[in-house]
Coordinates of C-alpha atoms in Angstrom, one line a residue:
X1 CA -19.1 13.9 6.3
X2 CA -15.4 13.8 6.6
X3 CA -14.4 13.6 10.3
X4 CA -10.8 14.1 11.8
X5 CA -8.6 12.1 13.9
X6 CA -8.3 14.1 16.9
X7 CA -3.9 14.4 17.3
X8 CA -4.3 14.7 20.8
X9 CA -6.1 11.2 20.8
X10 CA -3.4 9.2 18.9
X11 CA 0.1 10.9 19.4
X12 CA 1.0 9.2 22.5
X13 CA -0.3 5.7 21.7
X14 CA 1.0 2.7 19.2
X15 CA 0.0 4.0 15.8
X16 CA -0.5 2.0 13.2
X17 CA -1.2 3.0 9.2
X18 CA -2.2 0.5 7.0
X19 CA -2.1 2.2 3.4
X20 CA -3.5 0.3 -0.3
X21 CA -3.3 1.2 -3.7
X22 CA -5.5 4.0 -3.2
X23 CA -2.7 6.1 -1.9
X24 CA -0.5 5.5 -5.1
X25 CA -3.6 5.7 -7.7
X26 CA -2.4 9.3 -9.5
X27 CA 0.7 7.6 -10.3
X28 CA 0.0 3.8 -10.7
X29 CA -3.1 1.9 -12.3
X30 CA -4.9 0.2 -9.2
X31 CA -6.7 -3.1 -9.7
X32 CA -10.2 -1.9 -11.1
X33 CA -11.4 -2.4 -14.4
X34 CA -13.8 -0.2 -16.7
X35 CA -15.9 -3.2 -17.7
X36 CA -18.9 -5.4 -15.9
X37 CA -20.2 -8.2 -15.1
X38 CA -24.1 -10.4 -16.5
X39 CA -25.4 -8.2 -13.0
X40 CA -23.7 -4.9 -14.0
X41 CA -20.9 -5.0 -11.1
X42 CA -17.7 -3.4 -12.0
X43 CA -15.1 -6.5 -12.6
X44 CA -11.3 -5.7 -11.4
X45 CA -8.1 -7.9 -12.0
X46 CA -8.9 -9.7 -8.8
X47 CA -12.7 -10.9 -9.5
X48 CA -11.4 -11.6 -13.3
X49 CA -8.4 -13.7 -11.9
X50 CA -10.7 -16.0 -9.7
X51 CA -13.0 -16.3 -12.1
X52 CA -10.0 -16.7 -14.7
X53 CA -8.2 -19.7 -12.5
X54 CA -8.9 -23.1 -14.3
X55 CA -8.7 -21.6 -17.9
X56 CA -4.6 -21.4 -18.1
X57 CA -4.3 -18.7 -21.6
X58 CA -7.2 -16.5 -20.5
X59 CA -5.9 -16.3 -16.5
X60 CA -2.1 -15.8 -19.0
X61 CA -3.3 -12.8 -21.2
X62 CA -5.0 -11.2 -17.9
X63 CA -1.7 -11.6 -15.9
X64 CA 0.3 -10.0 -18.3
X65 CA -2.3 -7.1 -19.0
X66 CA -1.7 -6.9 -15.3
X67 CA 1.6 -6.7 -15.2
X68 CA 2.6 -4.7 -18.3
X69 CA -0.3 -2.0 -16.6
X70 CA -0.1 -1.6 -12.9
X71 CA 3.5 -3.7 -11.7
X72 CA 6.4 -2.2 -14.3
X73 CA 5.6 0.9 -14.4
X74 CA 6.1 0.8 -10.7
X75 CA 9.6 -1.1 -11.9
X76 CA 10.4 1.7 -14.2
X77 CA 9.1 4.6 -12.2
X78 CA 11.6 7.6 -11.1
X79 CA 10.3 10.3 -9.0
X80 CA 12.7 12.5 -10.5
X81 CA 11.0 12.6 -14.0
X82 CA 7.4 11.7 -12.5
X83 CA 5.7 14.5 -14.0
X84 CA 3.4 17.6 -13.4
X85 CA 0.1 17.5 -12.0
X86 CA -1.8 14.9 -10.4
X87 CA 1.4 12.5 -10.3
X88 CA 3.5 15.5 -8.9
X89 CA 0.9 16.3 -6.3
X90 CA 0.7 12.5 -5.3
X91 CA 4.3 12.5 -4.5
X92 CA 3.8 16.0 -2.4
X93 CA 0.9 14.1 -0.3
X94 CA 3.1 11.5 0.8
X95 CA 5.4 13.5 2.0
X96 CA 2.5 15.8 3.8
X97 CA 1.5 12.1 5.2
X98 CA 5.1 12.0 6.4
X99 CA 5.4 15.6 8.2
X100 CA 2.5 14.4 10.1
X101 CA 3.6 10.9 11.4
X102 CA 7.0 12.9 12.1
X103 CA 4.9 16.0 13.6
X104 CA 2.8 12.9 16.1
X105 CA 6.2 11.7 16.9
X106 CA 7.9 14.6 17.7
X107 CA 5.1 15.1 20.7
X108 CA 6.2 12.1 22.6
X109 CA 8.4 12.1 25.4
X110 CA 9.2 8.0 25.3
X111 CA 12.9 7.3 23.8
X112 CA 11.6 4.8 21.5
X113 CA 9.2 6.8 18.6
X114 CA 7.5 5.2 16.1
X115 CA 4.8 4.4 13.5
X116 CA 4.4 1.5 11.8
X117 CA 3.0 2.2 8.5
X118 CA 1.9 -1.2 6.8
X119 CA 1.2 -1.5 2.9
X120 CA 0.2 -3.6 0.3
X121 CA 2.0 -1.1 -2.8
X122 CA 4.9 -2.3 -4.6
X123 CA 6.1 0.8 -5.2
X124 CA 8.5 3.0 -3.5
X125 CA 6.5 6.0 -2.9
X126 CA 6.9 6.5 0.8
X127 CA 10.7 6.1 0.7
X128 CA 11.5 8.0 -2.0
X129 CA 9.2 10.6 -0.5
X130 CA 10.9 10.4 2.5
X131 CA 14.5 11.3 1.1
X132 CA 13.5 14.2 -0.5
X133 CA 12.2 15.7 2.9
X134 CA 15.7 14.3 4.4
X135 CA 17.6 15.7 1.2
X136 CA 16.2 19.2 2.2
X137 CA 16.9 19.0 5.7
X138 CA 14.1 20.3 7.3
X139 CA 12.9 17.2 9.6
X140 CA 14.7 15.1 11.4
X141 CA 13.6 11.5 11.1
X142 CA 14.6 7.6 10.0
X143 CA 13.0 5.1 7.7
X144 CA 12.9 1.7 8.7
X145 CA 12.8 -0.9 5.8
X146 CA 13.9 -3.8 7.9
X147 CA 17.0 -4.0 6.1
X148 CA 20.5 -3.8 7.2
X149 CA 23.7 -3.9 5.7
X150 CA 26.3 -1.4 3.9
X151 CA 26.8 -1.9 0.0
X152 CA 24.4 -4.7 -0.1
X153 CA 20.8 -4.5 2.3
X154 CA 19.4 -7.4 3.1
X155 CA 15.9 -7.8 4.4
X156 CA 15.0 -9.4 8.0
X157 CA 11.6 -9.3 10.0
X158 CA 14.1 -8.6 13.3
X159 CA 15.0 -5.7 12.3
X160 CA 11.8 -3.7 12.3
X161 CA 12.5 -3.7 16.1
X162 CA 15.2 -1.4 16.2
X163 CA 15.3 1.8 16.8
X164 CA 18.1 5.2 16.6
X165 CA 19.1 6.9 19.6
X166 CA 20.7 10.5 19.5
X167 CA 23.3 11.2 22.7
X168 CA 23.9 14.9 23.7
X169 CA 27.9 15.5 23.2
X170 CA 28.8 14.6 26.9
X171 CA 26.1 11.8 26.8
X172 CA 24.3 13.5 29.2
X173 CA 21.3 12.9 27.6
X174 CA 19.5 10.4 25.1
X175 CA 16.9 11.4 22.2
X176 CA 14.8 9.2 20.4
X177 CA 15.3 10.0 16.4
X178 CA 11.4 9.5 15.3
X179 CA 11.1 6.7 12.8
X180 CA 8.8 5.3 10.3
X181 CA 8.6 1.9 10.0
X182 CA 7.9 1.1 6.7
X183 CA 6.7 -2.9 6.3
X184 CA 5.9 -4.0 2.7
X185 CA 2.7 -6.8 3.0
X186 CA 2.6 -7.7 -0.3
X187 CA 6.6 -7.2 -1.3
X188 CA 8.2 -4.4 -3.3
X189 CA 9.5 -4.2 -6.9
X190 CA 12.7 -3.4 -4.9
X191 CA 13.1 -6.8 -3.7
X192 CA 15.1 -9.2 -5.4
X193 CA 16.2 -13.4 -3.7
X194 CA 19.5 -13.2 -2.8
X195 CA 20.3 -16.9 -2.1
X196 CA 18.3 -17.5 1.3
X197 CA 17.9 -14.2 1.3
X198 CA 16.1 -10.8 0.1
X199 CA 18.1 -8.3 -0.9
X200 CA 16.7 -4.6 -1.3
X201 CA 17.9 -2.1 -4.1
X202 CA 16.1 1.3 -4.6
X203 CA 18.0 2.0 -8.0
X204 CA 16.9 -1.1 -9.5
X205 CA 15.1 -0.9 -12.8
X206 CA 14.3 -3.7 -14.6
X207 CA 13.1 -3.2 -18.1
X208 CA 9.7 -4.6 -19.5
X209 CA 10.0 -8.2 -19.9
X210 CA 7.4 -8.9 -22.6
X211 CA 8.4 -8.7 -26.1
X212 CA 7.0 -6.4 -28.7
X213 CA 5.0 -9.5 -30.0
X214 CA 3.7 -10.3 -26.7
X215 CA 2.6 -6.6 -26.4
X216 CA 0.8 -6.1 -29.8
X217 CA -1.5 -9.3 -29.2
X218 CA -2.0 -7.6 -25.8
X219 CA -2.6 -4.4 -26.9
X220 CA -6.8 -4.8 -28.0
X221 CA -6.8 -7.0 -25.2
X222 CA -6.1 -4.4 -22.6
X223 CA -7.4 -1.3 -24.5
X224 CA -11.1 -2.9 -23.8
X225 CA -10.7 -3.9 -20.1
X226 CA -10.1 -0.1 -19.3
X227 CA -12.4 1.1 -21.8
X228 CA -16.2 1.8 -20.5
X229 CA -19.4 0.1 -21.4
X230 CA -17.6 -3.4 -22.1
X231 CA -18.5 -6.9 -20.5
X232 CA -16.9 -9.9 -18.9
X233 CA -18.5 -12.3 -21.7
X234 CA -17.1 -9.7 -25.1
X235 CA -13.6 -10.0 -23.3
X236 CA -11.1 -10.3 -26.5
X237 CA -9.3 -13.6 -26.8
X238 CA -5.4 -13.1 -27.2
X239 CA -3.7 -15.9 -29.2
X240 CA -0.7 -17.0 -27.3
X241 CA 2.0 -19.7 -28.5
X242 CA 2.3 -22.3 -25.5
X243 CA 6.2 -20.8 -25.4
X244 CA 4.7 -17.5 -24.9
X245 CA 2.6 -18.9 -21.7
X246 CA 5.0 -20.9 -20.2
X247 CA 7.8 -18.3 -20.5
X248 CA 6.0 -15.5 -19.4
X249 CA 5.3 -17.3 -16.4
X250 CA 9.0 -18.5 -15.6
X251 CA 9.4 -14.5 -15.4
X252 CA 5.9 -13.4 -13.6
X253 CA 7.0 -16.3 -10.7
X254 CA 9.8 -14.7 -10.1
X255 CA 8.7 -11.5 -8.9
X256 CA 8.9 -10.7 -5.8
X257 CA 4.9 -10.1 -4.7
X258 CA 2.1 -11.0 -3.9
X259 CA -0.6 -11.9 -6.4
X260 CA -3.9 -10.4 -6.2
X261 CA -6.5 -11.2 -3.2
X262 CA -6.2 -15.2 -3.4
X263 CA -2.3 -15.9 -4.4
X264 CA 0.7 -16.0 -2.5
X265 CA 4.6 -15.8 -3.2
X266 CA 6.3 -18.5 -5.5
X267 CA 9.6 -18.2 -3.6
X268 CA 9.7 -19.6 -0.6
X269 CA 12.4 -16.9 1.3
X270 CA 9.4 -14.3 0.0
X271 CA 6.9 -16.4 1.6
X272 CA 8.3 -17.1 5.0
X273 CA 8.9 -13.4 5.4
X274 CA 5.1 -12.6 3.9
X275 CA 3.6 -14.4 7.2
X276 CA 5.8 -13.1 9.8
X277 CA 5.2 -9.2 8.2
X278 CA 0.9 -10.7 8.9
X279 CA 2.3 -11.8 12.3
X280 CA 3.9 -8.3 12.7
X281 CA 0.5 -6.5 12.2
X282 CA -1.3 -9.2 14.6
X283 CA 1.1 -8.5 17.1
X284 CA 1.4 -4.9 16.9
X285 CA -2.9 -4.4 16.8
X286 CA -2.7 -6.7 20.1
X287 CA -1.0 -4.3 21.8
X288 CA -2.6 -1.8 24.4
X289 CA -3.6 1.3 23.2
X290 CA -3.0 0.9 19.7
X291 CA -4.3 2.7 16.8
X292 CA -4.8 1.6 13.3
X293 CA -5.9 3.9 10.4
X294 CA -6.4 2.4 7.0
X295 CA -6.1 4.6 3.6
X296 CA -6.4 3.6 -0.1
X297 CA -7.2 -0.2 1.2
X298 CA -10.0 -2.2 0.2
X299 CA -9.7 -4.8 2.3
X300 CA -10.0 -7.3 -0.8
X301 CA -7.5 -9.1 0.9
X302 CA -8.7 -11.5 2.8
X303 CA -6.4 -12.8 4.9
X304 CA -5.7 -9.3 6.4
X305 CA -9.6 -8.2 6.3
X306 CA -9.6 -11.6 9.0
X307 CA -6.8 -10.4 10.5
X308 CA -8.0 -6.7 11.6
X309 CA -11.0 -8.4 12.4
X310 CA -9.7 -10.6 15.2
X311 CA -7.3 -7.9 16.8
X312 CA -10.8 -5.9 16.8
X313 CA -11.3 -7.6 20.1
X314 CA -8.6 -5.8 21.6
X315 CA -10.7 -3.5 23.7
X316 CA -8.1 -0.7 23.9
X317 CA -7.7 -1.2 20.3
X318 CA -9.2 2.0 18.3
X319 CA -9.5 1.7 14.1
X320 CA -10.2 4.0 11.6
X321 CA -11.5 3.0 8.3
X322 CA -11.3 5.4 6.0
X323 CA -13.0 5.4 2.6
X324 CA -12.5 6.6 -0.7
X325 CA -16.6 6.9 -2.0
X326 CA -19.7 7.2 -0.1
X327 CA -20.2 3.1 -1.6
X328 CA -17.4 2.0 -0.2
X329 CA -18.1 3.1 3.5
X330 CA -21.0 1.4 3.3
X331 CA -19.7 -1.9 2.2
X332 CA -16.9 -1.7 5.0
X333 CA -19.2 -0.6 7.5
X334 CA -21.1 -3.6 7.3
X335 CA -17.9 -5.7 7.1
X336 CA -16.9 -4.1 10.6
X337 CA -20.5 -3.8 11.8
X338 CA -19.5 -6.1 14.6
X339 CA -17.3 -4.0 16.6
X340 CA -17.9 -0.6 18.2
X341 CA -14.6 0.3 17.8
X342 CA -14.0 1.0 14.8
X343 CA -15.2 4.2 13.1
X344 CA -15.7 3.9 9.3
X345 CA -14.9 7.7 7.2
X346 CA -16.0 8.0 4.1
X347 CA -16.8 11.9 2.2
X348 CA -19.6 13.6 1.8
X349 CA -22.4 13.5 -0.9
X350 CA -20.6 14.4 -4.1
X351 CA -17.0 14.1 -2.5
X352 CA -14.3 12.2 -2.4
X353 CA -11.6 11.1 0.1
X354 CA -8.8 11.2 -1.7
X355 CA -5.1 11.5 -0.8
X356 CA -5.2 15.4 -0.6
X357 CA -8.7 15.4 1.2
X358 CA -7.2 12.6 3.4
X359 CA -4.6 15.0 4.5
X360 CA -6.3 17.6 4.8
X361 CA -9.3 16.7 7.0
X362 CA -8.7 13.3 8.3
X363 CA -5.3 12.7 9.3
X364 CA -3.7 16.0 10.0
X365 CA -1.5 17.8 12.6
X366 CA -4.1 20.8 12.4
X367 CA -7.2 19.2 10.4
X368 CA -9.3 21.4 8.3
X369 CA -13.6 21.8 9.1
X370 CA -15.0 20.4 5.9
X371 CA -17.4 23.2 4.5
X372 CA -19.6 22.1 1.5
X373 CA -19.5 24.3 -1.6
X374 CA -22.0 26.9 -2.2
X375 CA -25.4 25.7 -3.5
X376 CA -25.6 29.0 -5.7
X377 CA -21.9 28.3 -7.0
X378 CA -22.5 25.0 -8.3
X379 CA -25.4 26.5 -10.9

């Protein structure tokens, strides 16, 4: 049963969002896989990769079918010339996901407003979301990226505690402009190391950079890990040169994420910054009367399943898990068994809690009362 978040609960409290691939998956390839395993469980990049991490050229082909799938389109991607359907109504539910946070804001009376909304995407979804609502002019709001700077924007954990102030022409009065804070986990295609820095750029678009060579061998390769009814042990074999390895790593290091579940940053300005965003989270969940809501995340991640799970013992801490399928919400509601508060949401029988349903009955300014189709219609 899909159950709301009550606005009046939440609005004047320390929100928190913490959003996964899930949010993104109309427009970007998530981490799932169509084949299984020798005990028919569904494999996904990350159970291939750890299974994948002694063997050097099968761990190479899988990395680059990664990477040619689910990272550069989200290098390539302009929401311009995103497309019709599905992708065009992904890109309208983020901005419905933003006219909430801004609606939530908007009720508060503090001077500093804002909502943390954490994520694990590369992609620049929420941003570029956002300046479309700011290029019609209908809302008045800031994003936060933690970057400062004129020409060139530079990245800094500091300054995710700033916040805009509007005065009244004879400064008679101050308002607080409401702002999303917008922290990037697991990095963004938009970063790039700038000396002992990391720079950000939102019109950067670097091309593809495996060869056409690289990306015929890859091509069967890939073809059956999306494809139904395949196995782990009837993956293809690709037959790469050791110069196609090696150099296909020089580029793949360089990239400014996080690999998959297990792997961490190969730069160490991306790293540094990687455990103080995790410190971020821990110390914004240890606050008083904070709320976290989760969307599109697995919690595959370890290191911030362990995290949420400690600040759980924050009593006037209050979590929402929400859930894509019915199997899902039962797998994370025995993760978070342990705490009473936390309320897992998955959808009902036959449903599923996708972006739009998300927005529509879960987190909402005026949610909607879920009413299950008509028996009769359904025949």
């Amino acid at each position: 049963m899909f159950i709301s978040i009550p606005p009046v609960d939440i609005y004047n409290k320390n929100i928190n969002l913490l959003i996964g691939s899930g949010a993104s998956a109309d427009l970007f390839p998530t981490l799932g896989l169509a084949i299984t395993n020798n005990r028919s469980e569904w494999e996904t990049i990350e159970t291939l990769a750890t299974r994948y991490e002694s063997d050097l050229k099968r761990k190479t082909a899988l990395f680059m079918h990664y990477y040619n799938t689910c990272i550069s389109p989200v290098q390539s991607y302009n929401p311009e010339r995103s497309g019709g359907g599905k992708k065009k109504a992904n890109s309208k539910n983020y901005q419905e996901l933003i006219k909430t946070i801004i609606g939530l804001l908007d009720k508060r009376k503090d001077l500093s407003r804002k909502v943390n909304v954490f994520t694990t995407n590369y992609d620049g979804c929420l941003p570029f979301a956002a300046d479309s609502i700011l290029t019609d002019d209908t809302h008045q709001f800031a994003v936060n990226d933690g970057t400062a700077g004129f020409r060139t924007k530079h990245l800094h954990i500091k300054n995710f505690h700033r916040f805009q102030c509007q005065a009244s022409a004879f400064e008679r009065h101050n308002y607080g402009i409401p702002q999303i804070n917008l922290i990037n986990l697991h990095g963004s295609v938009y970063w790039a190391k700038d000396s002992d820095k990391i720079k950000v750029d939102y019109d950067a678009r670097p091309s593809n950079f495996l060869s056409a060579r690289t990306l015929d061998k890859l091509e069967a390769y890939s073809e059956y890990l999306v494809t139904k009814g395949g196995t782990t042990e009837e993956i293809p074999s690709v037959q790469l040169t050791s110069g196609e390895v090696s150099g296909f790593w020089d580029s793949y290091n360089a990239l400014p994420i996080v690999n998959p579940t297990k792997w961490k940053f190969h730069e160490t300005v991306f790293e540094e910054h990687y455990y103080q965003m995790l410190r971020l989270l821990s110390y914004e969940l240890e606050k008083p009367n904070s709320i976290l809501i989760t969307f599109g995340f697995s919690f595959a991640d370890e290191h911030i399943l362990k995290l949420v799970q400690r600040s759980l013992t924050n009593p006037t801490l209050k979590a929402y898990v929400c859930c894509y399928s019915v199997s899902g919400a039962k797998k994370l509601a025995g993760d978070f068994k342990a705490w009473n508060n936390v309320d897992v949401i998955g959808p009902p029988d036959g449903e599923v809690l996708d972006f739009t349903n998300f927005n529509k009955y879960i987190f909402s300014l005026k949610p909607e009362v879920y009413s299950p189709p008509d028996a009769e219609e359904d025949l």
